[in-house]
Amino acid sequence: MNRPRSIVILTGAGISAESGIDTFRAGANGGPSLWEQHRVEDVATPEAFARDPDLVLRFYDMRRAAIQTKEPNAAHRALARLEREWAGPVTVVTQNVDDLHERGGSHAVIHMHGEHLSAWCTACDVRTRWTGALIDRPACPACGARALRPDIVWFGEIPYRMDAIQTLLADADLFVSIGTSGAVYPAAGFVRLARELGAQTLELNLERSQGSAWFDQTRLGPASEIVTAWVDELLG
Ligand code: APR
């Protein structure tokens, strides 16, 4: 590959799998994936929240509590090192709603599917950092309304910061996808967009994904090993 300057990295659940966070679809850790344990329609749509808010709030309260017991792994830390030491811009666009990139040391992170550690007030539209539960309908610190929901992009909702992501993809010399099955759009389409706009493309994943054919190169293995090796290679 030619030496790139600006690097955009899309990450998915696979990068957090070795930290002990379940992936959404089969293919990691041997155990059942999240969407094998819960129906998407029951917990991850606006309709589900309207129909049975307690079920949805409990589900996200459990997930929010769980991620706070997990630690970043070598792959998160390697991307932070790349951001620190690379001469050009390095941005992580993540589909993950955990905070392991930040705790691993990355600063330029876009959470396109929202964040567990944020609550969104549907009354005043203010987002507040949130580590506790939402099931008891706590008051919004900004307006006092008891109208907080998880700040998560559910199926049927529009991912965050799409304009900024398009601009990043247009400027990218290298687009790298790590630990994502390529099953969910629009993220699954980023590789094609980046290619069309002139970037080289690299996939790092445990197994071939639905989008593998679109990448110039695919390297297979656990993220903690192959991401670290790739960063070592880039930084020489
Ligand atoms: N290292 C690298 N890749 C891994 C590892 C690992 N240790 N473990 C699993 N993977 C790979 C799997 O092979 C799979 O291709 O990570 C991918 C995880 O895929 P998904 O579970 O589908 O997760 P993701 O692609 O992030 O899902 C996208 O779907 O339900 C929604 O909103 C949710 O953001 C999520 C979106």
Coordinates of N, CA, C and O in Angstrom, one line a residue, residues 100-201:
L100 N -14.7 2.3 25.5 CA -13.4 1.7 25.6 C -12.3 2.4 24.7 O -11.2 2.4 25.0
H101 N -12.8 3.0 23.6 CA -11.8 3.8 22.8 C -11.2 5.0 23.6 O -10.0 5.2 23.7
E102 N -12.1 5.7 24.3 CA -11.7 6.8 25.1 C -10.9 6.4 26.2 O -9.8 7.0 26.5
R103 N -11.3 5.3 26.9 CA -10.5 4.9 28.1 C -9.2 4.2 27.6 O -8.2 4.2 28.4
G104 N -9.1 3.8 26.3 CA -7.9 3.3 25.8 C -6.9 4.4 25.4 O -5.8 4.2 25.1
G105 N -7.4 5.7 25.4 CA -6.6 6.8 25.1 C -6.8 7.6 23.8 O -6.2 8.5 23.5
S106 N -7.8 7.1 23.0 CA -8.2 7.9 21.8 C -9.0 9.1 22.1 O -9.8 9.1 23.0
H107 N -8.7 10.2 21.3 CA -9.5 11.4 21.5 C -10.4 11.7 20.4 O -11.5 12.2 20.6
A108 N -10.0 11.5 19.1 CA -10.8 11.7 18.0 C -11.7 10.5 17.7 O -11.3 9.6 16.9
V109 N -12.8 10.5 18.4 CA -13.8 9.4 18.3 C -15.2 9.9 18.0 O -15.6 10.8 18.7
I110 N -15.8 9.4 17.0 CA -17.2 9.7 16.7 C -18.0 8.5 17.0 O -17.8 7.4 16.4
H111 N -19.0 8.7 17.9 CA -19.9 7.6 18.2 C -21.2 7.7 17.3 O -22.1 8.3 17.7
M112 N -21.1 7.0 16.2 CA -22.3 7.2 15.2 C -23.6 6.5 15.7 O -24.6 6.9 15.3
H113 N -23.5 5.6 16.6 CA -24.7 4.9 17.1 C -25.0 5.3 18.6 O -25.7 4.6 19.3
G114 N -24.4 6.4 19.0 CA -24.7 6.9 20.4 C -23.8 6.3 21.4 O -22.7 5.7 21.1
E115 N -24.1 6.5 22.7 CA -23.2 6.1 23.8 C -24.0 5.7 25.0 O -25.0 6.3 25.4
H116 N -23.6 4.6 25.6 CA -24.2 4.1 26.8 C -24.1 5.1 27.9 O -25.0 5.2 28.7
L117 N -23.0 5.8 28.0 CA -22.8 6.7 29.2 C -23.3 8.1 28.9 O -22.8 9.1 29.3
S118 N -24.4 8.2 28.1 CA -25.1 9.5 27.9 C -26.6 9.3 27.9 O -27.1 8.2 27.5
A119 N -27.3 10.2 28.5 CA -28.7 10.2 28.6 C -29.2 11.4 27.8 O -28.7 12.5 27.9
W120 N -30.3 11.2 27.0 CA -30.8 12.2 26.1 C -32.2 12.6 26.6 O -33.1 11.7 26.8
C121 N -32.4 13.9 26.9 CA -33.7 14.3 27.4 C -34.6 14.6 26.2 O -34.3 15.5 25.4
T122 N -35.7 13.9 26.1 CA -36.6 14.1 24.9 C -37.5 15.3 25.1 O -38.2 15.8 24.2
A123 N -37.4 16.0 26.3 CA -38.2 17.2 26.6 C -37.4 18.4 26.1 O -37.8 19.3 25.4
C124 N -36.1 18.5 26.6 CA -35.3 19.7 26.3 C -34.2 19.4 25.3 O -33.4 20.4 24.9
D125 N -33.9 18.2 24.9 CA -33.0 17.8 23.9 C -31.5 17.9 24.3 O -30.6 17.8 23.6
V126 N -31.3 18.1 25.7 CA -30.0 18.1 26.2 C -29.5 16.7 26.5 O -30.2 15.9 27.0
R127 N -28.2 16.5 26.2 CA -27.6 15.2 26.6 C -26.7 15.4 27.8 O -26.0 16.4 27.9
T128 N -26.7 14.4 28.7 CA -26.0 14.5 30.0 C -25.2 13.2 30.1 O -25.7 12.1 29.9
R129 N -23.9 13.4 30.6 CA -23.2 12.1 30.9 C -23.9 11.4 32.0 O -24.4 12.0 33.0
W130 N -24.1 10.1 31.8 CA -24.9 9.3 32.7 C -24.3 7.9 33.0 O -24.0 7.2 32.0
T131 N -24.0 7.6 34.2 CA -23.4 6.3 34.5 C -24.4 5.4 35.3 O -24.2 4.2 35.4
G132 N -25.5 6.0 35.9 CA -26.4 5.2 36.7 C -27.6 4.6 35.9 O -27.5 4.5 34.6
A133 N -28.7 4.3 36.6 CA -29.8 3.7 35.9 C -30.8 4.8 35.4 O -30.8 5.9 35.9
L134 N -31.7 4.4 34.5 CA -32.7 5.3 34.0 C -34.1 4.7 34.4 O -35.1 5.4 34.2
I135 N -34.2 3.5 34.9 CA -35.5 2.8 35.1 C -36.4 3.6 36.0 O -37.6 3.6 35.8
D136 N -35.8 4.3 37.0 CA -36.6 5.0 38.0 C -37.0 6.4 37.5 O -37.5 7.3 38.3
R137 N -36.8 6.7 36.2 CA -37.2 8.0 35.6 C -36.6 9.2 36.3 O -37.3 10.1 36.8
P138 N -35.2 9.2 36.5 CA -34.6 10.4 37.1 C -34.9 11.7 36.3 O -35.2 11.6 35.1
A139 N -34.8 12.8 37.1 CA -35.1 14.1 36.4 C -33.9 14.5 35.5 O -32.7 14.2 35.9
C140 N -34.2 15.1 34.4 CA -33.1 15.6 33.6 C -32.4 16.8 34.3 O -33.1 17.7 34.8
P141 N -31.1 16.7 34.5 CA -30.4 17.8 35.2 C -30.6 19.2 34.6 O -30.5 20.2 35.2
A142 N -30.9 19.2 33.3 CA -31.0 20.5 32.6 C -32.4 21.1 32.8 O -32.5 22.3 33.0
C143 N -33.4 20.3 32.7 CA -34.8 20.9 32.7 C -35.7 20.4 33.7 O -36.8 20.9 33.9
G144 N -35.3 19.3 34.3 CA -36.1 18.7 35.4 C -37.2 17.7 34.9 O -37.8 17.0 35.8
A145 N -37.4 17.6 33.6 CA -38.4 16.7 33.1 C -37.9 15.2 33.3 O -36.8 15.0 33.3
R146 N -38.9 14.4 33.6 CA -38.6 12.9 33.7 C -38.7 12.3 32.3 O -39.6 11.5 32.1
A147 N -37.9 12.7 31.4 CA -38.0 12.3 30.0 C -36.7 11.8 29.4 O -36.4 12.1 28.3
L148 N -35.9 11.2 30.3 CA -34.5 10.8 29.7 C -34.7 9.4 29.1 O -35.3 8.5 29.6
R149 N -34.0 9.3 27.9 CA -33.9 8.0 27.3 C -32.4 7.6 27.0 O -31.6 8.6 27.0
P150 N -32.1 6.4 26.8 CA -30.7 6.1 26.4 C -30.3 6.8 25.2 O -31.2 6.9 24.2
D151 N -29.1 7.3 25.1 CA -28.6 8.1 24.0 C -28.0 7.1 22.9 O -26.9 7.1 22.6
I152 N -28.9 6.2 22.5 CA -28.5 5.1 21.6 C -29.3 5.3 20.3 O -30.5 5.6 20.4
V153 N -28.7 5.1 19.2 CA -29.4 5.2 17.9 C -30.0 3.8 17.7 O -29.3 2.8 17.5
W154 N -31.3 3.8 17.7 CA -32.1 2.5 17.6 C -32.3 2.3 16.1 O -32.2 3.2 15.2
F155 N -32.6 1.0 15.8 CA -33.0 0.7 14.4 C -34.2 1.6 14.0 O -35.1 1.7 14.7
G156 N -34.0 2.1 12.8 CA -35.0 3.1 12.3 C -34.7 4.5 12.6 O -35.4 5.4 12.1
E157 N -33.6 4.8 13.3 CA -33.2 6.1 13.6 C -31.9 6.5 12.8 O -31.2 5.6 12.4
I158 N -31.7 7.8 12.6 CA -30.6 8.2 11.8 C -29.3 8.3 12.6 O -29.3 8.9 13.7
P159 N -28.2 7.6 12.2 CA -27.0 7.7 12.9 C -26.5 9.1 13.1 O -26.8 10.0 12.3
Y160 N -25.7 9.4 14.1 CA -25.2 10.7 14.4 C -24.0 11.1 13.5 O -23.2 10.2 13.1
R161 N -23.9 12.4 13.3 CA -22.7 13.0 12.7 C -22.4 12.5 11.3 O -21.2 12.4 10.9
M162 N -23.4 12.2 10.5 CA -23.2 11.6 9.2 C -22.5 12.6 8.2 O -21.7 12.2 7.4
D163 N -22.8 13.9 8.4 CA -22.1 14.9 7.5 C -20.6 14.9 7.8 O -19.8 14.9 6.9
A164 N -20.3 14.9 9.1 CA -18.8 14.9 9.5 C -18.1 13.7 9.0 O -17.0 13.7 8.5
I165 N -18.8 12.6 9.0 CA -18.2 11.3 8.6 C -18.0 11.3 7.1 O -17.0 10.9 6.6
Q166 N -19.0 11.8 6.4 CA -18.8 11.9 4.9 C -17.6 12.7 4.5 O -16.8 12.4 3.6
T167 N -17.4 13.9 5.2 CA -16.2 14.7 5.0 C -15.0 14.0 5.3 O -14.0 14.0 4.5
L168 N -14.9 13.3 6.4 CA -13.7 12.5 6.8 C -13.4 11.4 5.7 O -12.3 11.3 5.3
L169 N -14.5 10.8 5.2 CA -14.2 9.7 4.2 C -13.7 10.3 2.9 O -12.9 9.7 2.3
A170 N -14.2 11.5 2.6 CA -13.7 12.2 1.4 C -12.3 12.6 1.5 O -11.6 12.6 0.5
D171 N -11.8 12.9 2.7 CA -10.4 13.3 2.9 C -9.5 12.1 3.2 O -8.3 12.3 3.3
A172 N -10.0 10.9 3.4 CA -9.2 9.8 3.9 C -8.3 9.3 2.8 O -8.7 9.1 1.6
D173 N -7.0 9.0 3.1 CA -6.1 8.3 2.2 C -6.2 6.8 2.5 O -6.0 6.0 1.6
L174 N -6.6 6.5 3.7 CA -6.7 5.0 4.1 C -7.9 4.9 5.0 O -8.1 5.6 6.0
F175 N -8.8 3.9 4.6 CA -10.0 3.6 5.4 C -9.8 2.2 5.9 O -9.5 1.3 5.1
V176 N -9.9 2.0 7.2 CA -9.7 0.7 7.9 C -10.9 0.3 8.6 O -11.5 1.2 9.4
S177 N -11.4 -0.9 8.4 CA -12.6 -1.4 9.1 C -12.1 -2.5 10.1 O -11.4 -3.4 9.7
I178 N -12.5 -2.3 11.4 CA -12.0 -3.3 12.4 C -13.2 -3.9 13.1 O -14.0 -3.2 13.7
G179 N -13.4 -5.2 13.1 CA -14.3 -5.9 14.0 C -15.8 -5.6 13.7 O -16.6 -5.4 14.7
T180 N -16.1 -5.5 12.5 CA -17.5 -5.3 12.2 C -18.0 -6.2 11.1 O -17.2 -6.5 10.1
S181 N -19.2 -6.7 11.2 CA -19.7 -7.7 10.3 C -20.2 -7.1 9.0 O -20.5 -7.9 8.0
G182 N -20.3 -5.8 8.9 CA -20.7 -5.2 7.6 C -22.2 -5.5 7.3 O -22.6 -5.5 6.2
A183 N -23.0 -5.7 8.4 CA -24.4 -6.1 8.2 C -25.3 -4.9 8.3 O -26.5 -5.0 7.9
V184 N -24.8 -3.8 8.9 CA -25.7 -2.7 9.2 C -25.3 -1.4 8.5 O -24.1 -1.0 8.6
Y185 N -26.2 -0.9 7.7 CA -26.0 0.4 7.0 C -26.4 1.6 7.9 O -27.2 1.4 8.7
P186 N -25.8 2.7 7.7 CA -24.9 3.1 6.6 C -23.5 2.7 6.8 O -22.7 2.8 5.8
A187 N -23.1 2.3 8.0 CA -21.6 2.0 8.2 C -21.1 1.0 7.2 O -20.0 1.1 6.7
A188 N -21.9 0.0 6.9 CA -21.5 -1.0 6.0 C -21.1 -0.5 4.6 O -20.4 -1.1 3.8
G189 N -21.7 0.7 4.3 CA -21.4 1.3 3.0 C -20.2 2.2 2.9 O -19.8 2.7 1.8
F190 N -19.6 2.5 4.1 CA -18.5 3.4 4.1 C -17.3 3.0 3.3 O -16.6 3.8 2.6
V191 N -17.0 1.7 3.2 CA -15.9 1.2 2.4 C -16.0 1.6 1.0 O -15.1 2.0 0.3
R192 N -17.3 1.4 0.4 CA -17.5 1.7 -1.0 C -17.3 3.2 -1.2 O -16.7 3.6 -2.2
L193 N -17.9 4.0 -0.3 CA -17.8 5.4 -0.5 C -16.3 5.9 -0.4 O -15.8 6.6 -1.3
A194 N -15.6 5.3 0.6 CA -14.2 5.7 0.7 C -13.4 5.3 -0.5 O -12.5 6.1 -1.0
R195 N -13.6 4.1 -1.1 CA -12.9 3.7 -2.3 C -13.2 4.6 -3.5 O -12.3 5.1 -4.2
E196 N -14.5 4.9 -3.6 CA -14.9 5.8 -4.7 C -14.2 7.2 -4.6 O -14.0 7.8 -5.6
L197 N -14.0 7.6 -3.4 CA -13.4 8.9 -3.2 C -11.9 8.9 -3.1 O -11.3 9.8 -2.8
G198 N -11.4 7.7 -3.4 CA -9.9 7.6 -3.6 C -9.1 7.0 -2.5 O -7.9 6.9 -2.6
A199 N -9.7 6.5 -1.4 CA -8.9 5.9 -0.3 C -8.5 4.5 -0.6 O -9.2 3.7 -1.3
Q200 N -7.4 4.0 0.0 CA -7.1 2.6 0.0 C -7.9 2.0 1.2 O -8.3 2.8 2.1
T201 N -8.2 0.7 1.1 CA -9.1 0.2 2.1 C -8.5 -1.1 2.7 O -8.0 -2.0 1.9

